[in-house]
Structure formats: structure tokens, C-alpha cells
Short mmCIF file of C-alpha atoms in Angstrom, two decimals:
data_model
loop_
_atom_site.label_atom_id
_atom_site.label_comp_id
_atom_site.label_asym_id
_atom_site.label_seq_id
_atom_site.Cartn_x
_atom_site.Cartn_y
_atom_site.Cartn_z
CA UNK A 19 -0.01 0.01 0.09
CA UNK A 20 1.02 3.51 -0.68
CA UNK A 21 2.24 5.43 2.31
CA UNK A 22 0.71 8.94 2.34
CA UNK A 23 1.52 10.27 5.82
CA UNK A 24 4.27 9.43 8.35
CA UNK A 25 4.52 10.87 11.88
CA UNK A 26 7.79 10.57 13.77
CA UNK A 27 8.49 11.51 17.57
CA UNK A 28 5.35 13.70 17.78
CA UNK A 29 5.10 15.71 21.04
CA UNK A 30 2.67 18.37 22.06
CA UNK A 31 3.02 20.40 25.30
CA UNK A 32 0.74 23.09 26.63
CA UNK A 33 1.98 25.52 29.26
CA UNK A 34 -0.77 26.34 31.75
CA UNK A 35 0.64 28.76 34.25
CA UNK A 36 3.49 26.85 36.20
CA UNK A 37 2.21 23.60 34.83
CA UNK A 38 3.30 21.83 31.51
CA UNK A 39 0.76 19.48 30.14
CA UNK A 40 2.28 16.78 27.94
CA UNK A 41 -0.58 15.94 25.59
CA UNK A 42 1.57 13.77 23.24
CA UNK A 43 4.82 12.21 24.40
CA UNK A 44 6.49 10.88 21.28
CA UNK A 45 3.95 9.46 18.83
CA UNK A 46 5.09 7.42 15.73
CA UNK A 47 2.67 5.87 12.95
CA UNK A 48 2.00 5.86 9.32
CA UNK A 49 -1.25 6.25 7.23
CA UNK A 50 -1.67 4.51 3.96
CA UNK A 51 -3.78 5.28 0.88
CA UNK A 52 -7.31 3.85 1.04
CA UNK A 53 -7.19 2.57 4.66
CA UNK A 54 -9.82 2.88 7.34
CA UNK A 55 -8.12 3.66 10.67
CA UNK A 56 -9.68 4.12 14.19
CA UNK A 57 -7.91 5.75 16.99
CA UNK A 58 -9.23 4.69 20.31
CA UNK A 59 -8.71 6.39 23.71
CA UNK A 60 -10.43 7.80 26.69
CA UNK A 61 -10.99 11.52 27.32
CA UNK A 62 -7.68 13.15 27.87
CA UNK A 63 -5.48 10.47 26.18
CA UNK A 64 -4.40 12.96 23.37
CA UNK A 65 -6.29 11.62 20.59
CA UNK A 66 -7.91 15.04 19.59
CA UNK A 67 -4.57 16.71 19.77
CA UNK A 68 -3.17 14.08 17.45
CA UNK A 69 -5.96 14.56 14.94
CA UNK A 70 -5.72 18.32 15.06
CA UNK A 71 -1.92 17.93 14.28
CA UNK A 72 -2.38 15.52 11.52
CA UNK A 73 -5.10 17.85 10.00
CA UNK A 74 -2.72 21.04 10.24
CA UNK A 75 -5.11 22.84 12.69
CA UNK A 76 -2.21 22.67 15.21
CA UNK A 77 1.62 22.23 15.17
CA UNK A 78 3.58 19.58 17.22
CA UNK A 79 6.00 20.86 19.90
CA UNK A 80 8.59 18.49 18.30
CA UNK A 81 8.65 15.70 15.82
CA UNK A 82 7.58 15.68 12.09
CA UNK A 83 4.73 14.87 9.89
CA UNK A 84 5.56 14.00 6.26
CA UNK A 85 2.41 14.02 3.98
CA UNK A 86 3.18 13.04 0.39
CA UNK A 87 6.78 13.93 0.75
CA UNK A 88 6.15 17.39 2.34
CA UNK A 89 6.89 18.17 6.10
CA UNK A 90 3.74 19.99 7.18
CA UNK A 91 5.01 20.10 10.80
CA UNK A 92 7.41 22.75 9.37
CA UNK A 93 4.94 24.43 6.92
CA UNK A 94 4.08 28.08 7.21
CA UNK A 95 0.60 29.20 8.17
CA UNK A 96 -0.28 29.85 4.49
CA UNK A 97 0.97 26.44 3.46
CA UNK A 98 -1.09 24.84 6.25
CA UNK A 99 -4.16 26.74 5.06
CA UNK A 100 -3.55 25.31 1.70
CA UNK A 101 -3.11 21.85 3.06
CA UNK A 102 -6.31 22.07 5.07
CA UNK A 103 -8.27 23.26 2.02
CA UNK A 104 -7.19 20.76 -0.50
CA UNK A 105 -5.89 17.62 1.23
CA UNK A 106 -7.98 17.25 4.45
CA UNK A 107 -11.65 16.95 5.20
CA UNK A 108 -12.99 17.29 8.79
CA UNK A 109 -16.05 15.83 10.40
CA UNK A 110 -16.59 17.17 13.97
CA UNK A 111 -18.97 15.77 16.76
CA UNK A 112 -21.07 18.93 16.72
CA UNK A 113 -21.64 19.50 12.91
CA UNK A 114 -20.44 23.12 12.58
CA UNK A 115 -22.86 23.83 9.74
CA UNK A 116 -23.31 27.48 8.75
CA UNK A 117 -26.82 28.13 10.08
CA UNK A 118 -27.85 30.70 7.34
CA UNK A 119 -26.93 28.50 4.51
CA UNK A 120 -29.04 25.49 3.34
CA UNK A 121 -27.78 21.90 3.33
CA UNK A 122 -26.74 22.14 -0.41
CA UNK A 123 -25.07 25.58 0.00
CA UNK A 124 -23.06 24.22 2.99
CA UNK A 125 -21.77 21.49 0.75
CA UNK A 126 -21.22 23.70 -2.23
CA UNK A 127 -19.26 26.24 -0.28
CA UNK A 128 -16.70 23.71 0.90
CA UNK A 129 -16.58 22.13 -2.88
CA UNK A 130 -15.58 25.47 -4.18
CA UNK A 131 -12.28 25.15 -2.37
CA UNK A 132 -11.42 21.98 -4.34
CA UNK A 133 -9.89 21.66 -7.88
CA UNK A 134 -11.62 18.38 -8.30
CA UNK A 135 -14.88 18.44 -6.13
CA UNK A 136 -17.56 15.92 -5.93
CA UNK A 137 -20.96 17.43 -6.85
CA UNK A 138 -23.27 18.39 -4.03
CA UNK A 139 -26.28 16.63 -5.78
CA UNK A 140 -24.77 13.32 -5.99
CA UNK A 141 -23.50 13.60 -2.18
CA UNK A 142 -27.00 14.65 -1.08
CA UNK A 143 -28.38 11.61 -2.84
CA UNK A 144 -25.65 9.30 -1.33
CA UNK A 145 -26.42 10.30 2.20
CA UNK A 146 -30.25 10.11 1.58
CA UNK A 147 -30.99 13.62 1.79
CA UNK A 148 -31.79 14.49 -1.97
CA UNK A 149 -35.10 15.98 -0.94
CA UNK A 150 -33.67 18.04 1.98
CA UNK A 151 -31.05 20.09 0.09
CA UNK A 152 -32.83 23.43 0.42
CA UNK A 153 -33.44 22.91 4.23
CA UNK A 154 -31.45 24.97 6.74
CA UNK A 155 -29.68 23.21 9.42
CA UNK A 156 -32.26 24.18 11.99
CA UNK A 157 -34.76 22.32 9.96
CA UNK A 158 -32.83 19.08 10.06
CA UNK A 159 -32.42 16.44 12.86
CA UNK A 160 -29.02 15.89 14.46
CA UNK A 161 -28.32 12.90 12.34
CA UNK A 162 -29.29 14.66 9.23
CA UNK A 163 -26.96 17.47 10.19
CA UNK A 164 -24.11 15.21 10.76
CA UNK A 165 -24.69 13.53 7.25
CA UNK A 166 -24.66 16.94 5.59
CA UNK A 167 -21.43 17.78 7.58
CA UNK A 168 -19.83 14.58 6.15
CA UNK A 169 -20.91 15.42 2.61
CA UNK A 170 -19.45 18.78 3.08
CA UNK A 171 -16.07 17.41 4.14
CA UNK A 172 -16.18 14.79 1.25
CA UNK A 173 -17.22 17.36 -1.31
CA UNK A 174 -13.53 18.58 -1.44
CA UNK A 175 -12.62 14.97 -2.56
CA UNK A 176 -9.73 15.13 0.22
CA UNK A 177 -7.00 12.53 0.40
CA UNK A 178 -7.52 12.33 4.05
CA UNK A 179 -10.86 12.46 6.04
CA UNK A 180 -10.53 13.03 9.68
CA UNK A 181 -13.44 12.42 11.99
CA UNK A 182 -13.52 13.56 15.58
CA UNK A 183 -16.12 11.40 17.46
CA UNK A 184 -18.61 11.63 14.51
CA UNK A 185 -21.21 9.29 16.45
CA UNK A 186 -20.76 10.97 19.82
CA UNK A 187 -23.81 13.03 19.71
CA UNK A 188 -26.08 10.56 17.91
CA UNK A 189 -28.29 7.59 18.96
CA UNK A 190 -27.24 4.13 18.02
CA UNK A 191 -29.30 3.72 14.82
CA UNK A 192 -28.28 7.07 13.49
CA UNK A 193 -24.68 6.52 14.42
CA UNK A 194 -24.73 3.38 12.25
CA UNK A 195 -25.99 5.37 9.37
CA UNK A 196 -23.15 7.76 9.76
CA UNK A 197 -20.56 5.08 9.89
CA UNK A 198 -22.00 3.57 6.75
CA UNK A 199 -21.64 6.76 4.75
CA UNK A 200 -17.93 7.04 6.03
CA UNK A 201 -17.16 3.57 5.03
CA UNK A 202 -18.85 3.97 1.60
CA UNK A 203 -16.69 7.04 0.94
CA UNK A 204 -13.60 5.03 1.95
CA UNK A 205 -14.49 2.26 -0.36
CA UNK A 206 -15.97 4.24 -3.42
CA UNK A 207 -13.23 6.76 -3.60
CA UNK A 208 -10.43 4.76 -2.11
CA UNK A 209 -9.54 7.57 0.27
CA UNK A 210 -8.14 7.34 3.76
CA UNK A 211 -10.48 7.76 6.61
CA UNK A 212 -9.39 8.17 10.28
CA UNK A 213 -11.93 8.10 13.06
CA UNK A 214 -11.04 9.03 16.76
CA UNK A 215 -13.46 7.75 19.36
CA UNK A 216 -13.77 6.48 22.73
CA UNK A 217 -16.24 3.88 21.59
CA UNK A 218 -14.24 0.52 21.38
CA UNK A 219 -17.02 -1.12 19.45
CA UNK A 220 -16.24 0.94 16.40
CA UNK A 221 -12.69 -0.36 16.40
CA UNK A 222 -13.91 -3.61 14.61
CA UNK A 223 -14.42 -1.56 11.36
CA UNK A 224 -10.77 -0.39 11.05
CA UNK A 225 -8.13 -1.98 8.94
CA UNK A 226 -5.98 -0.84 11.77
CA UNK A 227 -6.79 0.23 15.35
CA UNK A 228 -4.53 2.57 17.26
CA UNK A 229 -5.01 2.55 20.97
CA UNK A 230 -3.69 5.79 22.57
CA UNK A 231 -3.07 6.16 26.21
CA UNK A 232 -1.36 9.06 28.07
CA UNK A 233 -0.07 10.60 24.91
CA UNK A 234 1.40 7.49 23.45
CA UNK A 235 0.11 4.87 21.11
CA UNK A 236 -0.23 1.91 23.36
CA UNK A 237 -0.89 -0.69 20.71
CA UNK A 238 -1.79 -1.15 17.11
CA UNK A 239 -4.30 -3.90 16.00
CA UNK A 240 -4.57 -5.09 12.45
CA UNK A 241 -8.00 -6.39 11.54
CA UNK A 242 -7.74 -9.04 8.70
CA UNK A 243 -11.59 -9.12 8.27
CA UNK A 244 -12.90 -5.66 9.52
CA UNK A 245 -16.60 -5.78 10.32
CA UNK A 246 -19.29 -3.75 8.45
CA UNK A 247 -20.98 -0.76 10.15
CA UNK A 248 -24.11 -2.77 10.53
CA UNK A 249 -22.19 -5.30 12.68
CA UNK A 250 -21.03 -2.65 15.09
CA UNK A 251 -23.03 -2.75 18.39
CA UNK A 252 -22.66 -0.75 21.52
#
């Protein structure tokens, strides 16, 4: 498999008054094109910090991240903006849709950032909301808003889709629907999907599962036969 990202010796420290909080303590891992990765860990383990650094939202205190041959940990703010715009899609727990734009407009706005976008119409159909494109976020359920948020992230056709607790605010059945959409994107477009979660049941879906604890990757599990979203149960 083609390696698209390699992280070496990642650390992240936050100074809080006289206290130094070590969120990451020397993390090493690689990501490969087209794989589905789950990062498991409890609250405070460093998983969100790791995702933010992978996505170019934050910079490590030390260590490096090489993405397609470029060291993004040493990139300028302008270069990181370009990286986030073109290479990375983000899905957050609480949707972050623009409230005065319709579902279709939220997706289209993100697609405009890409040189090879996926059409908003086809994405709305793929998430089962073709008839809700002209509705505003306030007119959609939480699960529908999350599906729109995923379509918005996917519309840029990113190499890397990063998902921060995408099922955390959803009921079980809606969560399974969301996982199905993420898996379909992974399979259909052969793009790398990374999900961070505290929900161990989701780990069965991953080609690989990284368990993170106290700012370090504690173990890596390879699933020879990942389960389908419909087989996940929590």
C-alpha cells in the first residue's frame, strides 16, 4: 500500500501557568492510501490533539509529519491553510454547519475550495437527503446535520478524511448510518478515513486500530476482516 503520511516522534506540550501538560509524548505511526483507521482512547488521552496535528490545525512541539513527501510540521501558516483546504476533510462531533446556508449551500461552499470536487447533488443523494437540500440546519435532525457535515467534508474530494467522535452526539441507529456513509466514501473513492473515538465497538471496522493512552500509542491492532458498520453494536 502507498504510504501517504508518516509521523515521527510527535510531542505536544501546553503551558498552563506553572504547569506543563504533555498531551503527546512521542507518537510514531504511518497512514496508507485507502485504509480505514480507528484511533481509540479515553478522554484526555491525546487523541484529539493528535487529530488536530495530522489535520494541520495545530503544530507539534517537536517531531515531524510528512504528507506526500512534504513536512507539514514545518509548514508556514499559508502552507497549512492550503493543506487544510485541499488535502484534508474534517468531520466534527457537533456538525459546525453554517446556520444561514441550506444543506446544499453548505456542501457547495466547501466544494468551491477544491480543484476536483464531488458534486453536491450526488453527495446529497448518497447520504439519503436529496429531498432536503434546500433545508437549513435548524430544519434538520441531528443525524441529518451530521450527514450533511460529512458530505461537506467529502465534497472537497480530500485525500484524508479526519473524523472527531462523529457518532458521539447521535443515537445508536443514526450512528450506524453515519458510519455506513464514512465507510462508503472510503471504499468508493479509495480515500483514507481516520476516526477518533472512545467507543471501542467502532474499532472492529478499522483496517488498523491505534489505542492511545497518556499521549502515546499503546498498541496497534490489524483487523484482517474488518466488520461492516451494520455489525457494530454498542
